[in-house]
Coordinates of C-alpha atoms in Angstrom, one line a residue:
Chain A
M224 CA 161.8 94.0 115.9
A225 CA 160.1 90.4 116.9
E226 CA 158.6 88.2 113.4
I227 CA 155.1 88.7 113.5
P228 CA 153.8 84.8 113.8
T229 CA 153.1 83.7 110.9
N230 CA 151.1 80.1 112.3
L231 CA 148.1 81.1 113.6
T232 CA 146.0 78.5 113.0
A233 CA 148.2 76.0 115.7
N234 CA 147.5 74.5 118.7
P235 CA 147.8 75.8 121.3
P236 CA 149.8 74.6 124.1
V237 CA 148.7 71.0 125.1
N238 CA 149.9 72.1 128.8
A239 CA 147.6 75.0 129.1
E240 CA 144.6 75.0 130.6
P241 CA 141.9 75.1 129.2
V242 CA 139.5 78.2 130.2
E243 CA 136.1 79.4 128.9
M244 CA 135.0 83.2 129.2
L245 CA 132.1 83.9 127.8
L246 CA 131.9 87.2 125.2
N247 CA 128.8 88.7 123.8
M248 CA 129.4 90.4 120.7
G249 CA 126.4 92.9 119.5
P250 CA 123.6 93.5 118.7
Q251 CA 124.5 96.6 119.3
H252 CA 128.2 96.0 118.0
P253 CA 128.6 98.4 115.1
S254 CA 130.6 96.0 113.2
T255 CA 127.1 92.5 112.7
H256 CA 125.5 95.2 109.9
G257 CA 122.6 95.9 111.8
V258 CA 120.5 94.1 115.5
F259 CA 122.8 90.9 115.2
R260 CA 124.3 88.8 118.6
M261 CA 126.0 86.4 118.4
V262 CA 127.0 84.4 122.4
L263 CA 131.0 83.4 121.4
W264 CA 132.1 81.7 124.0
V265 CA 136.0 82.1 123.6
D266 CA 139.0 80.0 125.6
G267 CA 142.0 82.2 125.4
E268 CA 141.7 83.9 122.0
K269 CA 139.9 81.2 120.2
I270 CA 136.2 80.5 119.4
V271 CA 135.3 76.8 121.0
D272 CA 132.1 77.4 120.1
V273 CA 129.0 80.5 119.3
E274 CA 125.2 80.9 119.3
P275 CA 124.1 82.9 117.3
H276 CA 120.7 85.5 118.7
I277 CA 118.4 87.3 115.2
G278 CA 115.3 88.6 115.3
Y279 CA 115.6 92.0 117.1
L280 CA 115.6 93.4 113.7
H281 CA 111.5 91.8 113.7
R282 CA 108.9 93.6 112.0
G283 CA 106.5 90.5 110.5
S284 CA 106.8 91.6 107.5
E285 CA 105.2 88.2 106.6
K286 CA 102.2 89.1 108.6
L287 CA 102.2 92.4 107.5
C288 CA 101.5 91.2 103.7
E289 CA 98.6 89.8 105.0
G290 CA 96.3 92.2 105.4
E291 CA 97.5 94.0 102.6
Q292 CA 96.4 95.5 98.9
Y293 CA 98.6 93.6 96.7
H294 CA 100.0 97.6 95.3
Q295 CA 100.7 98.1 98.4
V296 CA 102.6 94.7 99.0
I297 CA 105.3 96.6 96.8
T298 CA 106.3 99.3 99.8
L299 CA 107.3 95.9 102.4
F300 CA 109.8 94.7 99.8
D301 CA 110.8 97.5 99.4
R302 CA 112.6 97.2 103.7
L303 CA 113.3 93.8 103.6
D304 CA 116.6 94.3 101.8
Y305 CA 116.9 97.8 102.6
V306 CA 120.6 97.7 100.6
A307 CA 119.0 96.1 97.2
N308 CA 115.4 97.3 97.5
F309 CA 115.3 96.7 93.9
N310 CA 115.9 93.5 93.2
N311 CA 113.0 93.1 96.0
E312 CA 110.5 94.3 94.6
L313 CA 111.5 93.2 90.7
V314 CA 110.7 89.6 92.1
Y315 CA 106.9 90.1 94.0
C316 CA 106.6 91.6 90.9
Q317 CA 107.8 89.0 89.3
A318 CA 105.6 86.7 91.6
V319 CA 102.5 88.5 91.2
E320 CA 102.8 88.7 87.0
K321 CA 103.5 84.9 86.7
L322 CA 100.2 84.3 89.0
M323 CA 98.0 85.9 86.7
G324 CA 99.7 85.2 83.7
L325 CA 100.7 88.9 82.8
E326 CA 102.7 89.8 80.1
V327 CA 105.5 93.3 81.0
P328 CA 106.8 96.2 78.8
E329 CA 109.6 96.0 76.8
R330 CA 110.8 99.2 77.4
A331 CA 109.6 97.9 80.8
E332 CA 111.3 94.7 81.0
Y333 CA 114.9 96.8 80.2
V334 CA 114.4 99.4 83.1
R335 CA 113.6 97.2 86.0
V336 CA 117.1 95.5 84.0
I337 CA 119.1 98.7 84.4
L338 CA 118.4 99.5 87.9
C339 CA 118.2 96.3 89.2
E340 CA 122.2 96.0 87.8
L341 CA 122.5 99.3 89.1
N342 CA 121.2 98.6 92.3
R343 CA 123.4 95.3 92.3
I344 CA 126.9 97.9 92.0
A345 CA 125.6 99.4 95.2
S346 CA 125.1 97.0 96.8
H347 CA 128.2 95.5 96.5
L348 CA 130.0 98.7 96.6
L349 CA 128.7 99.1 100.5
Y350 CA 129.9 95.7 101.0
V351 CA 133.0 96.7 99.6
G352 CA 133.6 99.5 101.8
T353 CA 132.8 98.0 104.7
I354 CA 134.4 94.4 104.6
G355 CA 137.5 97.3 104.8
L356 CA 136.4 98.7 107.2
D357 CA 136.4 95.0 109.8
A358 CA 139.9 94.2 107.9
G359 CA 140.7 97.6 109.0
A360 CA 140.7 100.0 106.1
M361 CA 138.6 103.2 105.9
T362 CA 140.0 104.8 103.0
P363 CA 137.6 102.0 100.7
T364 CA 134.8 102.6 102.1
M365 CA 135.0 106.7 101.3
F366 CA 135.7 105.2 98.1
A367 CA 133.0 103.4 98.3
F368 CA 130.5 105.2 99.0
R369 CA 131.6 107.9 96.6
G370 CA 130.0 105.1 94.4
R371 CA 127.1 104.5 95.5
E372 CA 126.0 107.7 96.3
R373 CA 126.3 108.8 92.0
I374 CA 123.9 105.6 91.8
Q375 CA 121.2 106.6 94.9
S376 CA 121.0 111.1 92.6
V377 CA 120.5 108.6 90.1
F378 CA 117.5 107.1 92.0
E379 CA 116.2 109.7 93.2
A380 CA 116.3 111.5 89.5
V381 CA 114.6 108.4 88.4
S382 CA 112.1 107.3 91.5
G383 CA 111.4 109.9 93.7
A384 CA 113.3 108.1 96.5
R385 CA 117.2 106.7 97.1
M386 CA 115.9 103.7 99.0
M387 CA 113.2 103.1 99.6
H388 CA 111.6 103.6 96.1
N389 CA 108.1 102.5 96.1
Y390 CA 109.2 102.7 91.3
F391 CA 108.2 98.8 90.3
R392 CA 104.2 98.1 90.1
I393 CA 103.0 94.8 89.0
G394 CA 103.0 94.2 85.3
G395 CA 105.4 97.3 84.9
I396 CA 106.5 100.6 86.2
K397 CA 105.0 103.8 88.3
E398 CA 106.2 106.0 84.5
D399 CA 108.7 106.8 82.1
L400 CA 112.5 107.7 82.7
P401 CA 112.7 111.0 83.2
D402 CA 113.5 112.9 80.1
N403 CA 117.0 113.5 81.0
F404 CA 117.8 109.6 82.0
E405 CA 120.1 108.5 79.1
Q406 CA 122.6 111.7 79.9
L407 CA 122.8 111.0 83.3
I408 CA 123.4 107.6 82.8
A409 CA 126.3 108.6 80.7
E410 CA 127.9 110.5 83.3
L411 CA 127.0 107.8 85.6
L412 CA 128.5 104.2 83.5
P413 CA 131.8 106.0 83.5
L414 CA 132.6 107.4 86.5
L415 CA 131.2 103.8 88.2
R416 CA 133.7 102.2 85.7
E417 CA 136.0 104.0 87.8
D418 CA 135.0 104.0 91.5
V419 CA 134.7 100.4 91.2
E420 CA 137.8 99.9 89.7
E421 CA 139.7 102.4 92.5
S422 CA 138.2 100.2 94.5
D423 CA 139.2 97.0 93.5
R424 CA 143.1 98.5 93.4
I425 CA 143.3 100.1 96.4
L426 CA 141.7 96.8 98.8
T427 CA 142.0 93.2 96.0
F428 CA 145.3 92.4 96.4
N429 CA 146.4 94.2 99.2
E430 CA 149.0 92.8 100.7
I431 CA 147.8 93.0 104.3
F432 CA 144.0 93.5 103.4
L433 CA 145.1 89.3 101.7
T434 CA 146.4 88.3 104.9
R435 CA 143.5 89.4 107.1
L436 CA 141.5 87.2 104.8
K437 CA 143.1 84.2 102.6
D438 CA 142.0 81.3 104.5
V439 CA 139.7 82.5 106.0
G440 CA 136.1 81.8 107.5
T441 CA 137.0 78.4 103.8
I442 CA 134.2 76.0 103.5
S443 CA 133.8 73.5 101.8
A444 CA 131.4 73.1 98.5
E445 CA 129.6 70.5 99.2
E446 CA 128.8 71.9 103.4
A447 CA 128.6 75.5 101.3
I448 CA 125.7 73.6 99.9
D449 CA 124.1 72.0 102.3
F450 CA 124.0 75.3 105.1
G451 CA 121.8 76.6 101.3
F452 CA 124.6 79.4 100.4
T453 CA 124.1 80.8 97.3
G454 CA 124.7 84.3 95.6
P455 CA 127.9 85.1 96.3
C456 CA 128.8 83.0 99.4
L457 CA 128.8 80.2 96.8
R458 CA 130.3 80.7 93.8
G459 CA 132.8 81.9 96.4
C460 CA 132.9 78.2 96.9
G461 CA 133.8 77.5 93.0
I462 CA 130.6 76.8 91.7
E463 CA 128.9 78.4 89.5
Y464 CA 125.1 78.5 90.1
D465 CA 123.5 81.7 89.2
V466 CA 119.3 82.3 88.9
R467 CA 120.3 85.0 85.7
K468 CA 121.6 81.9 83.9
A469 CA 120.3 78.5 85.7
Q470 CA 116.7 79.7 84.8
P471 CA 116.7 83.1 83.5
Y472 CA 113.9 84.9 84.6
S473 CA 112.7 88.7 83.1
I474 CA 115.3 89.2 79.9
Y475 CA 118.3 87.4 81.5
D476 CA 118.8 85.4 78.6
R477 CA 118.8 88.3 76.2
F478 CA 122.7 89.6 78.4
D479 CA 126.6 88.0 77.7
F480 CA 128.2 87.9 81.4
D481 CA 130.4 86.0 82.8
I482 CA 130.1 83.8 86.0
P483 CA 132.6 85.0 88.2
I484 CA 133.6 81.8 91.0
G485 CA 136.5 81.4 93.0
L486 CA 138.5 78.5 94.3
D487 CA 138.6 77.8 98.2
G488 CA 135.3 79.0 99.0
D489 CA 137.5 81.1 102.0
C490 CA 136.6 85.1 103.0
W491 CA 139.2 86.5 100.2
D492 CA 137.0 84.6 97.4
R493 CA 133.8 86.0 98.3
H494 CA 134.9 89.5 98.0
W495 CA 136.5 88.7 94.9
V496 CA 133.3 87.1 93.9
R497 CA 131.6 90.3 94.6
V498 CA 134.1 92.6 93.0
R499 CA 134.4 91.2 89.8
E500 CA 130.6 90.7 90.5
M501 CA 130.1 94.9 89.4
Y502 CA 132.1 94.2 86.0
E503 CA 130.0 92.0 84.9
S504 CA 127.2 93.4 86.4
L505 CA 128.1 97.3 83.9
K506 CA 128.2 94.4 81.2
I507 CA 124.5 94.0 81.1
I508 CA 124.0 98.1 82.3
E509 CA 125.3 98.5 78.9
Q510 CA 124.2 96.1 76.8
A511 CA 120.3 96.3 78.0
L512 CA 121.3 100.2 77.1
E513 CA 121.5 99.9 73.5
Q514 CA 118.2 97.2 73.5
M515 CA 116.5 99.1 75.2
P516 CA 113.1 100.2 73.3
G517 CA 111.0 103.0 73.3
G518 CA 107.0 102.4 74.3
E519 CA 105.0 101.9 76.8
V520 CA 106.2 101.0 80.7
V521 CA 103.3 101.3 82.3
S522 CA 100.9 98.1 83.0
S523 CA 98.1 96.7 81.0
L524 CA 95.9 96.7 84.5
G525 CA 96.3 100.7 84.2
R526 CA 94.4 101.5 88.0
R527 CA 92.1 98.2 88.7
L528 CA 92.5 96.6 91.5
I529 CA 94.6 93.7 91.3
R530 CA 93.1 90.2 91.7
P531 CA 95.1 87.4 90.9
P532 CA 93.0 84.4 90.3
A533 CA 93.1 81.7 93.3
G534 CA 96.5 79.0 93.0
E535 CA 99.6 80.1 94.5
V536 CA 103.8 79.8 92.9
Y537 CA 107.5 80.3 93.7
M538 CA 109.3 83.1 92.0
R539 CA 113.6 83.7 92.9
A540 CA 116.3 86.2 91.9
E541 CA 118.7 86.9 92.1
N542 CA 119.9 89.1 94.8
P543 CA 122.6 90.8 95.2
R544 CA 123.3 88.7 98.6
G545 CA 121.9 85.4 96.8
E546 CA 119.0 83.2 96.2
I547 CA 115.6 85.7 96.9
G548 CA 112.5 83.1 96.7
V549 CA 108.6 84.0 97.4
H550 CA 105.8 82.0 98.2
L551 CA 102.5 83.2 97.1
I552 CA 99.6 81.9 98.2
S553 CA 95.6 83.4 96.7
N554 CA 93.0 82.6 97.2
G555 CA 91.2 85.4 95.0
T556 CA 91.1 87.8 97.2
D557 CA 92.8 91.3 96.8
R558 CA 95.4 90.3 99.3
P559 CA 98.1 88.2 99.8
Y560 CA 96.5 84.8 101.5
R561 CA 100.0 83.7 103.0
L562 CA 103.3 85.5 101.3
K563 CA 106.7 83.5 102.1
V564 CA 110.0 84.7 101.3
R565 CA 113.6 82.8 101.8
P566 CA 115.9 85.3 102.2
P567 CA 120.0 84.0 100.4
S568 CA 121.1 85.8 104.4
F569 CA 119.1 84.1 106.4
C570 CA 120.1 81.1 105.2
N571 CA 124.1 82.0 104.2
L572 CA 123.7 82.7 108.0
S573 CA 122.8 79.8 109.6
A574 CA 126.7 78.8 108.8
I575 CA 127.9 80.8 111.2
R576 CA 128.7 78.5 114.6
R577 CA 130.6 76.0 111.5
L578 CA 132.8 79.2 110.3
L579 CA 133.9 81.0 113.5
T580 CA 133.9 77.5 115.9
D581 CA 137.9 76.2 115.9
S582 CA 138.9 80.5 114.7
W583 CA 140.4 83.4 115.9
I584 CA 138.7 86.0 117.4
A585 CA 140.2 88.8 115.7
D586 CA 138.7 87.3 112.3
S587 CA 135.1 86.8 113.4
V588 CA 134.6 90.4 112.4
V589 CA 135.6 90.0 108.7
I590 CA 133.6 86.2 108.2
L591 CA 130.6 87.8 109.9
G592 CA 131.4 91.0 107.1
S593 CA 132.7 88.5 103.8
L594 CA 129.3 86.6 104.7
D595 CA 127.0 90.7 103.8
I596 CA 123.8 89.8 105.7
V597 CA 121.4 92.5 105.8
L598 CA 119.0 92.4 109.1
G599 CA 116.5 93.8 107.2
E600 CA 115.9 90.6 105.2
V601 CA 117.2 87.5 108.2
D602 CA 114.8 88.3 110.7
R603 CA 112.2 90.5 108.4
Chain B
M133 CA 157.2 94.1 107.7
L134 CA 157.7 94.0 104.1
N135 CA 154.5 93.6 103.1
S136 CA 152.3 95.7 105.5
V137 CA 154.8 98.6 103.7
K138 CA 153.7 97.5 101.0
G139 CA 150.2 97.4 100.9
M140 CA 150.9 100.8 103.0
M141 CA 151.7 102.3 99.5
L142 CA 149.2 100.8 97.6
T143 CA 147.0 103.0 99.8
L144 CA 149.4 106.2 99.0
A145 CA 149.5 105.8 95.2
S146 CA 145.6 105.0 95.7
T147 CA 145.4 108.0 97.9
F148 CA 146.9 110.4 95.2
Q149 CA 146.0 108.9 92.1
G150 CA 141.9 110.4 93.4
L151 CA 143.3 114.0 94.4
R152 CA 140.0 115.0 92.4
K153 CA 138.0 117.5 93.7
P154 CA 135.8 116.9 97.3
V155 CA 132.4 115.0 96.9
T156 CA 131.6 116.1 100.6
R157 CA 128.7 118.4 100.7
E158 CA 128.6 120.9 104.0
Y159 CA 124.6 119.4 104.5
P160 CA 123.2 121.6 107.2
K161 CA 124.9 124.5 106.2
A162 CA 124.6 123.7 102.2
P163 CA 121.2 122.5 101.7
T164 CA 121.7 119.9 99.2
P165 CA 119.2 120.6 96.2
V166 CA 116.7 117.9 96.2
Q167 CA 115.9 116.4 92.2
P168 CA 112.5 117.0 89.7
R169 CA 110.4 113.9 91.4
F170 CA 111.8 113.6 94.4
M171 CA 109.1 112.1 96.6
G172 CA 109.1 114.4 100.1
F173 CA 106.4 114.8 102.7
P174 CA 102.5 114.6 101.3
A175 CA 100.5 118.4 100.7
L176 CA 97.8 119.4 99.8
T177 CA 97.0 121.5 96.1
W178 CA 95.5 125.0 95.7
D179 CA 93.4 125.3 92.6
N180 CA 94.3 128.7 92.4
D181 CA 91.1 129.9 88.9
V182 CA 88.6 129.6 91.5
G183 CA 90.2 129.9 95.5
E184 CA 89.4 126.5 97.6
P185 CA 91.7 123.3 97.7
F186 CA 91.5 120.4 94.4
C187 CA 90.5 117.8 97.7
T188 CA 86.5 117.0 98.0
G189 CA 87.9 114.6 100.8
C190 CA 86.6 111.7 98.9
M191 CA 88.7 109.3 100.9
V192 CA 90.4 107.2 97.8
C193 CA 94.0 107.8 99.1
I194 CA 93.3 107.4 102.8
R195 CA 91.5 103.4 102.0
N196 CA 95.1 103.4 99.8
C197 CA 97.6 103.8 102.1
P198 CA 99.5 101.2 103.7
T199 CA 100.2 102.6 106.8
Q200 CA 96.9 104.9 107.5
C201 CA 98.3 108.1 108.3
M202 CA 95.9 110.3 107.4
S203 CA 92.1 110.6 107.7
A204 CA 89.8 113.2 106.6
S205 CA 86.1 114.7 106.0
M206 CA 84.1 116.3 102.9
M207 CA 81.6 118.6 103.5
D208 CA 79.6 120.8 100.3
N209 CA 81.3 122.8 98.6
P210 CA 79.6 126.8 98.9
L211 CA 81.5 128.5 96.4
Q212 CA 79.7 125.5 94.1
Q213 CA 76.1 126.5 95.6
E214 CA 77.6 129.9 94.8
G215 CA 78.7 129.6 91.3
Q216 CA 81.6 129.8 91.5
S217 CA 83.2 126.4 91.2
H218 CA 82.0 122.6 89.5
R219 CA 82.8 120.3 93.0
R220 CA 79.9 119.6 94.4
K221 CA 81.9 118.8 97.5
I222 CA 85.0 119.7 99.4
V223 CA 87.2 118.6 102.2
D224 CA 86.4 119.9 105.3
Y225 CA 89.1 118.0 107.1
F226 CA 92.3 116.7 106.2
E227 CA 95.0 115.6 108.6
I228 CA 98.1 113.4 107.9
N229 CA 99.9 111.5 110.6
L230 CA 104.2 113.2 109.4
N231 CA 105.5 110.4 111.7
R232 CA 103.6 107.5 110.8
C233 CA 103.8 108.2 106.4
I234 CA 106.4 106.4 104.7
L235 CA 107.1 108.7 101.7
C236 CA 105.4 105.5 99.4
G237 CA 103.9 108.3 97.4
I238 CA 100.4 105.7 96.0
C239 CA 98.2 108.4 97.7
V240 CA 99.5 110.5 94.3
E241 CA 98.9 108.1 92.4
V242 CA 95.7 106.6 93.5
C243 CA 94.0 110.4 93.4
N244 CA 91.7 111.8 91.2
F245 CA 91.8 114.8 91.3
D246 CA 95.3 116.2 91.0
A247 CA 94.0 117.1 94.8
I248 CA 98.3 115.5 96.6
V249 CA 101.7 115.8 95.0
M250 CA 104.5 114.8 96.9
S251 CA 105.9 117.6 98.0
H252 CA 109.3 118.6 98.0
E253 CA 109.7 119.4 101.8
H254 CA 112.1 116.6 104.6
E255 CA 113.2 118.8 107.1
M256 CA 110.7 118.7 109.5
S257 CA 110.6 117.5 112.9
T258 CA 109.7 118.1 116.0
Y259 CA 109.9 118.1 119.5
E260 CA 106.5 116.5 119.9
R261 CA 105.2 113.4 119.6
N262 CA 102.6 114.4 118.0
G263 CA 104.0 117.4 116.1
D264 CA 104.4 115.6 112.8
R265 CA 100.1 116.3 112.4
V266 CA 100.2 118.2 110.1
A267 CA 96.5 119.7 108.9
L268 CA 94.9 120.5 106.0
P269 CA 96.3 124.7 107.0
A270 CA 99.5 123.1 106.8
L271 CA 99.0 121.4 104.8
L272 CA 97.4 123.6 101.3
E273 CA 100.6 126.0 102.9
I274 CA 103.6 123.1 101.5
G275 CA 101.2 122.0 99.0
Q276 CA 101.4 125.9 97.8
K277 CA 104.7 126.1 98.0
Y278 CA 105.4 123.0 95.8
Q279 CA 103.4 124.3 93.0
R280 CA 105.2 127.6 92.9
E281 CA 108.4 126.7 92.9
T282 CA 108.1 123.9 89.9
N283 CA 105.8 125.5 88.5
W284 CA 103.0 122.6 89.0
I285 CA 100.4 121.8 86.5
P286 CA 97.7 119.6 87.3
P287 CA 98.8 116.0 86.1
T288 CA 95.3 115.4 84.2
V289 CA 95.6 118.7 82.6
L290 CA 99.7 117.2 81.9
A291 CA 98.4 114.7 80.1
K292 CA 94.7 115.1 77.9
A293 CA 97.5 118.2 76.2
K294 CA 99.7 115.4 75.4
K295 CA 96.4 113.6 74.0
D296 CA 95.8 116.4 71.8
A297 CA 99.5 117.2 70.8
E298 CA 99.3 113.1 69.5
D299 CA 96.0 113.2 67.7
A300 CA 96.7 116.9 66.0
T301 CA 99.3 114.8 64.1
K302 CA 97.9 111.9 63.9
A303 CA 95.6 113.9 62.1
A304 CA 97.7 116.1 60.9
E305 CA 99.6 113.3 59.3
E306 CA 96.5 111.8 57.6
A307 CA 95.3 115.0 56.2
K308 CA 98.5 114.9 54.6
A309 CA 98.7 110.8 53.4
E310 CA 95.6 111.7 51.7
T311 CA 96.4 114.2 50.0
A312 CA 99.6 112.7 48.6
A313 CA 96.5 109.7 47.9
A314 CA 95.0 113.0 45.8
V315 CA 97.3 113.9 43.7
Q316 CA 99.5 110.2 43.3
E317 CA 95.4 109.3 41.5
A318 CA 95.3 112.7 40.0
D319 CA 98.5 111.5 38.3

């Protein structure tokens, strides 16, 4: 059997005639994680240039927000990053609360944190499954989806829906946790830890996986900051930046957790950061369950119409994909005057041209997968 | 070559380590159970005591719906004129376009009469484009099915019972404290 060449990044022979070919990838390609289209100019197996096309999932969410009342906008935020619904609801609710100067009941804050961290694990498990598929591994997908399914059935018991929850409210949450929640979560957590460990064990240090991901899609810390990277993509470059620590919102300052960082900023580092983050989220959930007080969870506003005072506010939070920001302008009516979302996926995706140029076609799928984009958020 | 074998051994080992019962269900053949709080399509409830819908057609759910998927109208209640019901107005016409509905549950939250519920109904594909525009009789039917299956009690009744019980325990405690104080004083 012929030796597999290891120096795949070497330049093509000098005397070879460069022939450029146009390769259209997407929007219906299964590895673009949604309806994302890339036009690749390729020279043999090498990518010369990339032109990303977005907007296939554009629903005009920001404009729609201007026509909806404040309590109805939560349903639109569910559909932005449709893998991490609770995290999206949280940042919007916090923006309005900040504008109104509203106090959230203590228990509601804990419920929110527990659900958000569970959602972060669910999102990262989905990522682990899809990066496995992108790198050619089928088994981790099955394991990861099993874990995600368990989280989602708990979500269903709590909020009534597996994905589009509409459970957080401005100033609180919709209703208290179900009576059997303690039993549900006590059953879930050991199984979940097992699932996370299993997907970690089968994939992270697998030789084939390492070969596919190590030193692929490398980006330096300076460049990552210039592109506006946040979240695991930035931490993969070795920068210890997490909104939960840098500017603690909600009650994140009460928990003891670490920020995992990578070294080189390649695909594997981004993967490793996400896997470690799942363990950290489990730590936060355990602490939150211990500290959780009793009491009221419903907003002090009751069912009154929400009319924040005129003014503007910017609120940011740590999504599984990075820093999500909400810029909300109110003119004192019952509907937002303008609402701008800073989506982490969109900013992370902006580096796709820099990452893909001069890489191999076979690596393009892995690089895109390691950015972990959600098109609902990119296009809005 | 060796690396590939090592990777495959890892997968194989993990597969045997993970040998357990399958968690998948053969969904269309074996229906998956839903949680008690599951939010399926909205439906209207039936007041069994009087024999009429709870809904008065007040339109508060319609005004609060983010997707404008409902429409309704009200009429004078004939049963009230006969003295059987306390509702002066009653729903005349109600339609929900379930294709537009996003199952957010806002309508249930804003309803003042416990008239609308998120039922457990969720498999409602039809062949016609407008096949999921459901009118009042069908909505009441789904609602009654939900009421039967879950032994539904109106939320306001539940809340009142809970408040009464709390008040009772509070009063009992106060009375107990008073007697204790009286006993102490007597001593």
